[in-house]
Coordinates of C-alpha atoms in Angstrom, one line a residue:
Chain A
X1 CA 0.0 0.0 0.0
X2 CA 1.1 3.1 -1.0
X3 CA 1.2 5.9 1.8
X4 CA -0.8 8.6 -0.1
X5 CA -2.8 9.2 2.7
X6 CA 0.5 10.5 4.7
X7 CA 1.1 12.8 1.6
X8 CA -2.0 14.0 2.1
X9 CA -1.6 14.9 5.7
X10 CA 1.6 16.2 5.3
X11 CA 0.1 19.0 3.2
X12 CA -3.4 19.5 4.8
X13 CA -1.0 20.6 8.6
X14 CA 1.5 22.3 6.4
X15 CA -1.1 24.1 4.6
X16 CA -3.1 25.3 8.1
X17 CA 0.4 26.7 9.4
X18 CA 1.1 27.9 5.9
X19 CA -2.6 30.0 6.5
X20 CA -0.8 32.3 8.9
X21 CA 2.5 32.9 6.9
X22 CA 2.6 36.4 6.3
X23 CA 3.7 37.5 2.6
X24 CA 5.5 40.7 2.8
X25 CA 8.9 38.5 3.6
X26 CA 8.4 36.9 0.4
X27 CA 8.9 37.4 -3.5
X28 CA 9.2 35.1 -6.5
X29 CA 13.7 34.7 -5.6
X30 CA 12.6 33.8 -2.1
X31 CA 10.2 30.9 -3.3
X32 CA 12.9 29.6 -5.8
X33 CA 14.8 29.3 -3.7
X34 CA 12.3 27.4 -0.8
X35 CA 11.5 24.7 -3.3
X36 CA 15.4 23.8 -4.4
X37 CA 16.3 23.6 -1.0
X38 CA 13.3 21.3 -0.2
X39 CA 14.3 19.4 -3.0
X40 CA 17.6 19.1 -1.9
X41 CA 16.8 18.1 1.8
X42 CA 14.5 16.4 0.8
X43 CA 17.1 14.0 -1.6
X44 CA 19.6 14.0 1.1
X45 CA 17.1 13.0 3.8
X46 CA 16.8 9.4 1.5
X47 CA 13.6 7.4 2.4
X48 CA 13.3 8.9 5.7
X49 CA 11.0 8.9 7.6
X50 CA 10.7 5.5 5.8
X51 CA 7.4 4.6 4.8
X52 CA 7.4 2.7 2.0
X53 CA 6.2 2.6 -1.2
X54 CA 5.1 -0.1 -3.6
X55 CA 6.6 0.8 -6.5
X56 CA 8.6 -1.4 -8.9
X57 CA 11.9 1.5 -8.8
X58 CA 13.0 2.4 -5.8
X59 CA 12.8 6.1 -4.9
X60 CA 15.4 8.3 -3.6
X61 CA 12.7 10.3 -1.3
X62 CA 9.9 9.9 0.7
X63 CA 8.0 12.8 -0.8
X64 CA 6.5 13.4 2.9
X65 CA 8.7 16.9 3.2
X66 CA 7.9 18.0 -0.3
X67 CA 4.2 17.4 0.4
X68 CA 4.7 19.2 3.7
X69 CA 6.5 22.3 2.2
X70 CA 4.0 22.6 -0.9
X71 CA 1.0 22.4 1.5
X72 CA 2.4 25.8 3.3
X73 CA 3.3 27.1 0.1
X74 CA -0.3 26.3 -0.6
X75 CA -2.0 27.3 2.5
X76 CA 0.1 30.6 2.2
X77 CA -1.0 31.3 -1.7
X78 CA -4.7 30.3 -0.4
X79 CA -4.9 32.3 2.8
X80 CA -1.3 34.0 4.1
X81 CA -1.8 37.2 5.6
Chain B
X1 CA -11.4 27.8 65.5
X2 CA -8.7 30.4 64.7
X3 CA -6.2 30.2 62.0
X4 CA -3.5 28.9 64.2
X5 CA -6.0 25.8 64.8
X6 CA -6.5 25.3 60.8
X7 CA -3.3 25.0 60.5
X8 CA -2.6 22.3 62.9
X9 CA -5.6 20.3 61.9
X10 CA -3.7 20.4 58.6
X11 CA -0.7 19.3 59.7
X12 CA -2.5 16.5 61.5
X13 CA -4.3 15.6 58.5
X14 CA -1.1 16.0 56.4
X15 CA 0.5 13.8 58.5
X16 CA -2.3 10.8 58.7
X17 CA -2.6 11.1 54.9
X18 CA 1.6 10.8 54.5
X19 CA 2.0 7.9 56.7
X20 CA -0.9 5.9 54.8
X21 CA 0.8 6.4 51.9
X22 CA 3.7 5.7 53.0
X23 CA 2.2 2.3 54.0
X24 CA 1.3 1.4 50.7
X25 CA 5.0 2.3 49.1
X26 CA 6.7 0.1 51.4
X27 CA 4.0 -2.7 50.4
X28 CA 4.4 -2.2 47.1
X29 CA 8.2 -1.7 47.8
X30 CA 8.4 -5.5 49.7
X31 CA 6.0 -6.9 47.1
X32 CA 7.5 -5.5 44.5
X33 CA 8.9 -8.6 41.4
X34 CA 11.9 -7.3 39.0
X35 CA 12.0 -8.8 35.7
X36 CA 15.9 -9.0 35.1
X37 CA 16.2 -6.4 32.1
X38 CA 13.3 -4.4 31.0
X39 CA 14.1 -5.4 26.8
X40 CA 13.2 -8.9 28.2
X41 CA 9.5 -7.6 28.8
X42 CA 9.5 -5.0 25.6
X43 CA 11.4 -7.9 23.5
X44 CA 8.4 -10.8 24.6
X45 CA 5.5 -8.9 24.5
X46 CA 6.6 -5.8 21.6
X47 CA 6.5 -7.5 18.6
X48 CA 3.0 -8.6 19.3
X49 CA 1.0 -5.4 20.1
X50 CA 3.0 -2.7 18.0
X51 CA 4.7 -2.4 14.5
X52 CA 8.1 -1.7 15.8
X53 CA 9.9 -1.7 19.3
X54 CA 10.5 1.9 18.8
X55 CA 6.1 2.4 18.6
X56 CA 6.2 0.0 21.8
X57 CA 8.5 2.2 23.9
X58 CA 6.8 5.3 22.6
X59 CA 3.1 5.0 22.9
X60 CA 1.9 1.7 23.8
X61 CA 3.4 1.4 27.3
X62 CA 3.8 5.0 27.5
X63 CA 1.1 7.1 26.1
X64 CA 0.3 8.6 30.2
X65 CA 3.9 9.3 30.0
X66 CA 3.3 11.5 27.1
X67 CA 0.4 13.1 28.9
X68 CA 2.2 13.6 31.7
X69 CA 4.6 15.6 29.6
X70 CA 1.5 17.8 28.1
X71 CA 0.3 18.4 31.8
X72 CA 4.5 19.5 32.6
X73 CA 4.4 21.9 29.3
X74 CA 0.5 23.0 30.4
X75 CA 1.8 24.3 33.9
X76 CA 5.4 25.8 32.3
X77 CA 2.9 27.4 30.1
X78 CA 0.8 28.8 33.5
X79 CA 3.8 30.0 35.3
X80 CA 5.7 31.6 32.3
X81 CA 2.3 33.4 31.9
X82 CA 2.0 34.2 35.8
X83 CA 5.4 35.5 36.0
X84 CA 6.3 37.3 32.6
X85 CA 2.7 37.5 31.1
X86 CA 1.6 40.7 32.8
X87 CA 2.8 43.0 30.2
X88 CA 0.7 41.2 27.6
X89 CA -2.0 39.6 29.2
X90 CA -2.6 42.0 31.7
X91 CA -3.6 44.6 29.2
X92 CA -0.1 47.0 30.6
X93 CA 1.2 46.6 27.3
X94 CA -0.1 45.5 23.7
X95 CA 1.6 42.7 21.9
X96 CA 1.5 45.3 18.9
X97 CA 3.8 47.9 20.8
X98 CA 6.3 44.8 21.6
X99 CA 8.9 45.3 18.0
X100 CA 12.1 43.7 17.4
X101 CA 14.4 45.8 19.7
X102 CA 16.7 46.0 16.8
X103 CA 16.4 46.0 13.2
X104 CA 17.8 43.0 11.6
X105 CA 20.4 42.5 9.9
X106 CA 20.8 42.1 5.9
X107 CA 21.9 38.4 6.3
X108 CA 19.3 37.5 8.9
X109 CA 16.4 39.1 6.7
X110 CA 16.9 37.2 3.6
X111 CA 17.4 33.9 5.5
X112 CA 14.9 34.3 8.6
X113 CA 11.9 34.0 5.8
X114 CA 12.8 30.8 3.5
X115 CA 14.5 28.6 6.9
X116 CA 10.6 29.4 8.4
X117 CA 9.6 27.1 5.8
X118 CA 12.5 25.3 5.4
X119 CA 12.3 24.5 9.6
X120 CA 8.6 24.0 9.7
X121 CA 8.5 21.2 6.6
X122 CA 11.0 19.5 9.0
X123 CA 9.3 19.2 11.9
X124 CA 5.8 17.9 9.8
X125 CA 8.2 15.1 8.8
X126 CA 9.2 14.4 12.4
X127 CA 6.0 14.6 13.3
X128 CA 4.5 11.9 11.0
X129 CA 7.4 9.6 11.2
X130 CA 7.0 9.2 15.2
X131 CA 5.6 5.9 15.2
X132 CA 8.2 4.4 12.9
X133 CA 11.4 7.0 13.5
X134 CA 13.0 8.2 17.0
X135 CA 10.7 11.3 16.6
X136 CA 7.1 12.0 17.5
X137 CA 4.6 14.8 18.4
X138 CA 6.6 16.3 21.2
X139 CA 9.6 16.4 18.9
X140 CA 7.7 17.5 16.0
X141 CA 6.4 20.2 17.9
X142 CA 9.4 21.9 19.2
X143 CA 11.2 21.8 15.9
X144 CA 7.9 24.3 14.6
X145 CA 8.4 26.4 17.3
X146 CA 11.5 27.0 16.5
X147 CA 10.5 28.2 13.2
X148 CA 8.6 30.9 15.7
X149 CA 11.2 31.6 17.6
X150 CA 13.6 32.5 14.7
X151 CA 10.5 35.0 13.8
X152 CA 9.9 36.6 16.9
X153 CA 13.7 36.8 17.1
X154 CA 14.8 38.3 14.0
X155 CA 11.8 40.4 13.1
X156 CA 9.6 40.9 16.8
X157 CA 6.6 40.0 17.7
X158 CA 4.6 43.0 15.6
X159 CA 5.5 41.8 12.2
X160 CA 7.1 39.0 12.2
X161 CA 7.2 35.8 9.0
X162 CA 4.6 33.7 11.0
X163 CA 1.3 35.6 12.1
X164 CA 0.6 33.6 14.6
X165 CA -2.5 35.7 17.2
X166 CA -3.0 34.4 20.7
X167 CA -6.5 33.1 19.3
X168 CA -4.5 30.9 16.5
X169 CA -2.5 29.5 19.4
X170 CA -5.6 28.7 21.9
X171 CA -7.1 27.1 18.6
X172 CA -4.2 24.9 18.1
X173 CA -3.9 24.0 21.9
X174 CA -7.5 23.2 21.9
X175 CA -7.6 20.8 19.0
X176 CA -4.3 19.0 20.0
X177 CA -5.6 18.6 23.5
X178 CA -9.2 17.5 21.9
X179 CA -7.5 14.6 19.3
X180 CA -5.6 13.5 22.5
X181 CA -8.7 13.5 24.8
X182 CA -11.0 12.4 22.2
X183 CA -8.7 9.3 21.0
X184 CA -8.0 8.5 24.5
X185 CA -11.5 7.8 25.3
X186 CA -12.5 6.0 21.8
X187 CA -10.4 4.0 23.1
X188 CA -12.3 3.9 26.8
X189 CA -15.5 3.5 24.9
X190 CA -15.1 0.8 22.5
X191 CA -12.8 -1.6 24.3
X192 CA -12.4 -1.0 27.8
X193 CA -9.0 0.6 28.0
X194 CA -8.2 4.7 27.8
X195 CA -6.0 5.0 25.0
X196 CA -6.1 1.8 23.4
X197 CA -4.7 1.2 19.8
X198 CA -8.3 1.2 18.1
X199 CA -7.1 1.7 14.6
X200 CA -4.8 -1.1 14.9
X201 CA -6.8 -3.2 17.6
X202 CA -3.8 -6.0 18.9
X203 CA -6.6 -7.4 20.9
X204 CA -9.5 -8.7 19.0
X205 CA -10.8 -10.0 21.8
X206 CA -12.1 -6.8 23.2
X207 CA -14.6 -6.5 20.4
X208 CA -13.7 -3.5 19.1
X209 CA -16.4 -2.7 16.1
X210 CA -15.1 -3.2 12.6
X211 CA -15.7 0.2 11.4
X212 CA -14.0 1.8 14.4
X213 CA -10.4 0.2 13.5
X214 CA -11.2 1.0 10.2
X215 CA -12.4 4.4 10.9
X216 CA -8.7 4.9 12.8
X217 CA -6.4 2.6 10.8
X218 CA -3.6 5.1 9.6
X219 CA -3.1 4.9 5.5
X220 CA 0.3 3.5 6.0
X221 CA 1.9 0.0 5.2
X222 CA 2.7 0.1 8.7
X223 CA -0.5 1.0 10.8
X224 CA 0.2 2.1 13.9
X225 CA -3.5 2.6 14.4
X226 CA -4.2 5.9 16.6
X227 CA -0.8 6.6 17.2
X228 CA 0.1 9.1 14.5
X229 CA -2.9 10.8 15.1
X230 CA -2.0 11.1 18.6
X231 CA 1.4 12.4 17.9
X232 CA -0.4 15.0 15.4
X233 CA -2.3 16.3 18.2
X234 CA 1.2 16.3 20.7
X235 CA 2.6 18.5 17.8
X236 CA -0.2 21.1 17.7
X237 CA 0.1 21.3 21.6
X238 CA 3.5 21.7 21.6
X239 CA 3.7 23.9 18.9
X240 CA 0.9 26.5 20.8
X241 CA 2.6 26.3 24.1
X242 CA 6.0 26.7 23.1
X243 CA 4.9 29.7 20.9
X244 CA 2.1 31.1 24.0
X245 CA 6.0 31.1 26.2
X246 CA 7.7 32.8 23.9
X247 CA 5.5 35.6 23.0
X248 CA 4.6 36.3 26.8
X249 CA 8.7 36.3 27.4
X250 CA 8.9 38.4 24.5
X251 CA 6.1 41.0 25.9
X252 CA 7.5 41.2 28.8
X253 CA 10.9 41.8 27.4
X254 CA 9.7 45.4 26.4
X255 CA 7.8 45.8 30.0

């Protein structure tokens, strides 16, 4: 089984804290550079926090802090102050 | 009967109430059977009631020791408000009046924002992985206060990366302290036992109601049953009282 559903709750929490992110901090450099740093923790991280996934390759991420860091990005685009 | 004859009746009844107790530690001291190595009872009995030894040690045989650690942070929360929190709470001074007693620097400006997010995404991960990581709510939950702290630090409580009002903080505390309460006592309800594993129900025995453990079963290969959800709700906790503490210190920084 596929952990989808962790994804999924990843995002929904990082998306309620992303709700109260406040945007004058922020411009298009700023976000760049957010998501190729996630990508890159996210790749030196590995599997961790090791849930697995059913998949016939085996993946170099768990995808859990991507989801997480999207979801804010998401919650912030969706509600940020 | 004057004061000075309240407090010796207390005394009295202090004492009466001490030595009972004291009766029953010493029985329970005498009577007391050690099981040579405590990995001889978690190694027997883990395997069969949790995914992992790490889920065992964490939450099946210790889930009041996590509460006991909400009601520590609960009453560091009270005191830091009763000592500091008179500038803010007390209405002497507004959290709006309480800036950043310096302007920060260039290097902290264009980092404080992106780590936020960079810090908070962490600590999600920490949080979800506690049943099958050394992690859990309580760590989870720190590592997004930090995120605040960073904030408050860098920018000050009036404008700071994360908006986070005193409301948005009782909500938090609220919830976590409801999914705790409220998974506790699904647990009471439906088997017996305050915080059993309903979601992954090791005991079939107890009758637990099909659609319950499905209801609760985490969407994981794993299935650690309620105990994600329980560290979710550790994390919000954690998160609002380590946040409440630092904006009452912070307030009454400026007092």
């Amino acid at each position: 089984m596929n952990p989808f559903g962790v994804l999924v709750i990843g995002a929904v929490i990082g998306a309620v804290l992303g709700l109260s992110v406040t945007s004058e901090f922020f411009n298009r450099k700023t976000y760049v550079t957010i998501l190729g740093v996630a990508v890159l923790i996210d790749v030196l991280m590995g599997s961790y926090p090791f849930y697995t996934w059913d998949l016939s390759v085996e993946l170099p991420v768990s995808g859990v802090y991507l989801a997480a860091l999207i979801g804010m990005l998401a919650g912030k685009a969706a509600g940020g102050r | 009967m004057n004061t000075k004859d309240i407090y010796e009746m207390r005394t009295v009844v202090a004492a009466v109430f001490l030595g009972i107790f004291s009766i029953f530690v010493l029985k329970a001291l005498t009577s007391f059977e050690i099981i040579p190595g405590v990995s001889y009872v978690y190694n027997l009995q883990g395997p069969s009631i949790a995914p992992n030894m790490i889920t065992v040690i964490l939450f099946d045989w210790r889930g009041y020791d996590t509460l006991g650690e909400a009601f520590i942070l609960i009453t560091a929360v009270f005191t830091t408000g009763i000592l500091f929190g008179r500038g803010v709470l007390g209405g002497d001074v507004k959290v709006g009046d309480t800036a950043a007693t310096r302007q920060p620097s260039v290097v902290q400006k264009v980092f404080a924002a992106p780590l936020v997010f960079i810090i908070v995404a962490f600590g999600i991960v920490i949080t979800l992985g506690g049943h099958i990581t050394p992690g859990g709510g309580f760590q989870g939950g720190s590592v997004i206060a930090t995120a605040f702290f960073l904030s408050v630090v860098v920018f000050g409580l009036r404008k700071n990366v994360f908006s986070l009002s005193h409301r948005s903080l009782e909500t938090f505390e609220g919830v976590g302290a409801l999914i705790y309460l409220c998974l506790g006592l699904a647990g009471l309800g439906l088997s017996g036992y305050y915080l059993y594993n309903v979601g992954a129900d090791f005991y079939p025995g107890l009758g637990v109601a099909q659609w319950a453990v499905n209801l609760l079963s985490y969407p994981d290969a794993t299935n650690a049953g309620i105990i994600p959800y329980l560290n979710i709700g550790i994390a919000l906790k954690v998160l609002s009282g380590f946040c409440t503490i630092i904006t009452v210190l912070m307030g009454a920084e400026k007092k």
